[in-house]
C-alpha positions in Angstrom: 119.0 94.4 175.6 120.3 94.3 179.1 118.3 94.3 182.4 119.5 97.9 182.9 118.1 99.0 179.6 114.8 97.4 180.4 114.6 99.2 183.7 115.4 102.5 182.0 112.7 102.0 179.4 110.2 101.1 182.0 110.9 104.2 184.0 110.5 106.4 181.0 107.2 104.7 180.1 105.9 105.4 183.6 106.9 109.1 183.4 105.1 109.4 180.0 102.0 107.7 181.4 102.0 110.1 184.5 102.4 113.1 182.2 99.5 111.9 180.0 97.3 111.3 183.0 98.1 114.7 184.5 97.5 116.4 181.1 94.1 114.6 180.8 93.1 115.7 184.3 94.0 119.3 183.7 92.2 119.2 180.4 89.1 117.9 182.1 89.2 120.6 184.8 89.7 123.3 182.2 86.8 122.0 180.1 84.5 121.8 183.1 85.3 125.3 184.1 84.7 126.5 180.6 81.3 124.8 180.4 80.3 126.4 183.8 81.4 129.8 182.5 79.6 129.3 179.2 76.4 128.3 181.0 76.7 131.3 183.3 77.2 133.7 180.4 74.3 132.3 178.4 71.8 132.2 181.3 73.2 135.0 183.5 71.3 134.5 186.7 69.6 137.6 188.0 69.3 138.1 191.7 65.7 137.9 193.1 63.6 141.1 193.6 62.3 141.7 197.1 59.5 144.0 198.1 58.3 145.0 201.6 54.6 145.0 201.2 53.4 146.1 204.6 54.3 146.4 208.3 52.1 146.5 211.4 53.7 148.2 214.4 52.5 146.9 217.7 55.2 148.4 219.9 58.3 150.6 219.3 59.0 152.0 222.8 62.2 153.2 224.5 62.4 153.1 228.3 64.3 155.6 230.5 67.0 152.9 230.9 67.6 152.9 227.1 65.8 149.6 226.6 64.0 149.3 223.3 60.9 147.1 222.9 59.9 146.3 219.3 57.0 144.3 218.0 56.3 144.2 214.2 54.5 142.0 211.8 55.9 142.3 208.3 55.0 140.9 204.9 57.5 140.8 202.0 57.7 139.0 198.7 60.4 137.8 196.5 60.1 137.4 192.7 62.4 135.2 190.6 63.0 137.2 187.4 64.9 134.4 185.6 63.3 132.5 182.7 65.4 129.4 182.9 66.8 129.4 186.4 65.1 128.3 189.7 66.1 129.4 193.1 66.3 127.4 196.3 66.0 129.5 199.5 67.9 127.8 202.3 67.9 128.9 206.0 66.3 132.3 205.5 66.1 134.6 208.5 64.5 138.0 209.1 65.1 140.7 211.7 64.6 144.4 212.3 67.3 147.0 212.7 67.4 150.7 213.6 70.3 152.9 212.7 72.3 149.8 211.8 71.7 148.2 215.2 69.8 144.9 215.3 66.8 145.3 217.6 65.0 141.9 217.2 66.5 138.4 217.2 66.5 136.6 213.8 63.3 134.8 212.9 63.7 131.7 210.9 61.5 131.6 207.8 60.3 128.6 205.8 62.7 127.3 203.2 61.3 127.1 199.7 61.9 126.6 196.0 61.1 129.3 193.5 60.4 128.4 189.9 60.9 130.5 186.8 59.2 133.9 187.2 57.5 132.7 190.4 56.8 134.9 193.5 57.1 133.8 197.1 55.5 135.7 200.0 56.6 135.5 203.6 54.9 137.0 206.7 56.6 137.0 210.1 56.4 138.5 213.6 59.6 140.3 214.7 59.8 140.9 218.4 62.5 142.3 220.6 61.8 142.8 224.3 63.9 145.3 226.3 66.9 145.3 224.0 69.7 147.5 225.3 70.6 150.2 222.8 73.6 152.6 222.7 73.1 156.1 224.1 73.5 157.6 220.6 70.7 155.4 219.3 68.4 156.5 222.1 69.1 160.1 221.2 68.5 159.4 217.5 65.2 157.8 218.4 64.1 160.8 220.4 65.0 163.1 217.5 63.1 161.0 215.0 60.1 161.1 217.3 60.3 164.9 217.2 60.3 164.9 213.4 57.5 162.3 213.3 59.2 159.8 211.0 61.3 156.8 211.9 63.2 154.4 209.6 63.1 150.8 210.6 65.1 148.4 208.4 63.7 144.9 207.8 66.7 142.7 206.9 66.8 139.2 205.4 69.8 137.0 205.6 70.2 133.5 204.2 71.6 131.3 201.5 70.3 130.5 198.0 71.2 128.0 195.3 70.6 128.3 191.6 68.9 125.4 189.7 69.5 125.0 185.9 67.8 121.9 184.6 69.2 119.1 186.8 72.3 121.1 187.8 72.2 122.8 191.3 74.9 125.3 192.2 76.6 125.7 195.5 75.3 128.1 198.2 75.4 131.8 197.8 74.9 134.3 200.6 71.8 136.4 200.4 71.6 139.9 202.0 68.4 141.9 201.7 67.6 145.4 203.2 64.0 146.7 203.2 63.5 150.2 204.5 60.2 150.9 206.3 59.4 154.6 206.9 56.8 154.9 209.7 55.1 157.9 211.1 53.7 158.2 214.6 52.4 161.7 214.5 48.9 163.0 213.5 49.9 162.9 209.8 50.7 159.2 209.9 50.2 157.3 206.7 49.3 154.2 208.7 45.9 152.7 209.5 45.1 152.2 213.2 44.3 148.6 214.2 43.4 148.9 217.8 46.7 149.7 219.6 48.7 148.9 216.4 49.3 150.8 213.2 49.4 149.1 209.8 51.5 150.6 207.0 50.9 149.7 203.3 54.5 150.3 202.1 55.3 148.6 198.8 59.0 149.4 199.2 61.7 148.0 197.0 64.5 146.3 198.8 68.2 146.3 198.2 69.5 142.8 197.4 73.1 141.5 197.5 74.1 137.9 196.4 
């Protein structure tokens, strides 16, 4: 066998080895993806259930210059409906909006871990001082005042991770919208607390993950 034949055989061996390593790597990736899909199909994580329990309105006033001052204290809960999956809540923030416009700055809530079938309760003050609002929003607020009912949306934004055994998933975006219907007329469903009005709401929230 000549030196040229040896070189050719060595080159072919290296090509076969590279193909084998590449096939093994692809097989490992496919197997890992299959196992992740299988775990997901078996466990099927269900998004948490949020409920807005109550809201206390201390201020919701519009000035002549279209500046809105809002002061709320809200309490809402989240329940993990999964039997085998825990939930990590990372960097959760809450704020209030009115007719799709944010009227309070985001308030950071405590991060937490939620076990199987567990419930977590958060309470937070949401305050916005002299927030400029669009003219159409000022007009909508005046109209709502005439009808006696105003819809304030309490929104929660953040990221969550699923925990299955020792496996922890990547982060998923959490979007929660909790509607709060409040009345300021004589037929208000709220309870006066000094200058504030407390509303026992028990409103289901819309959750997107």
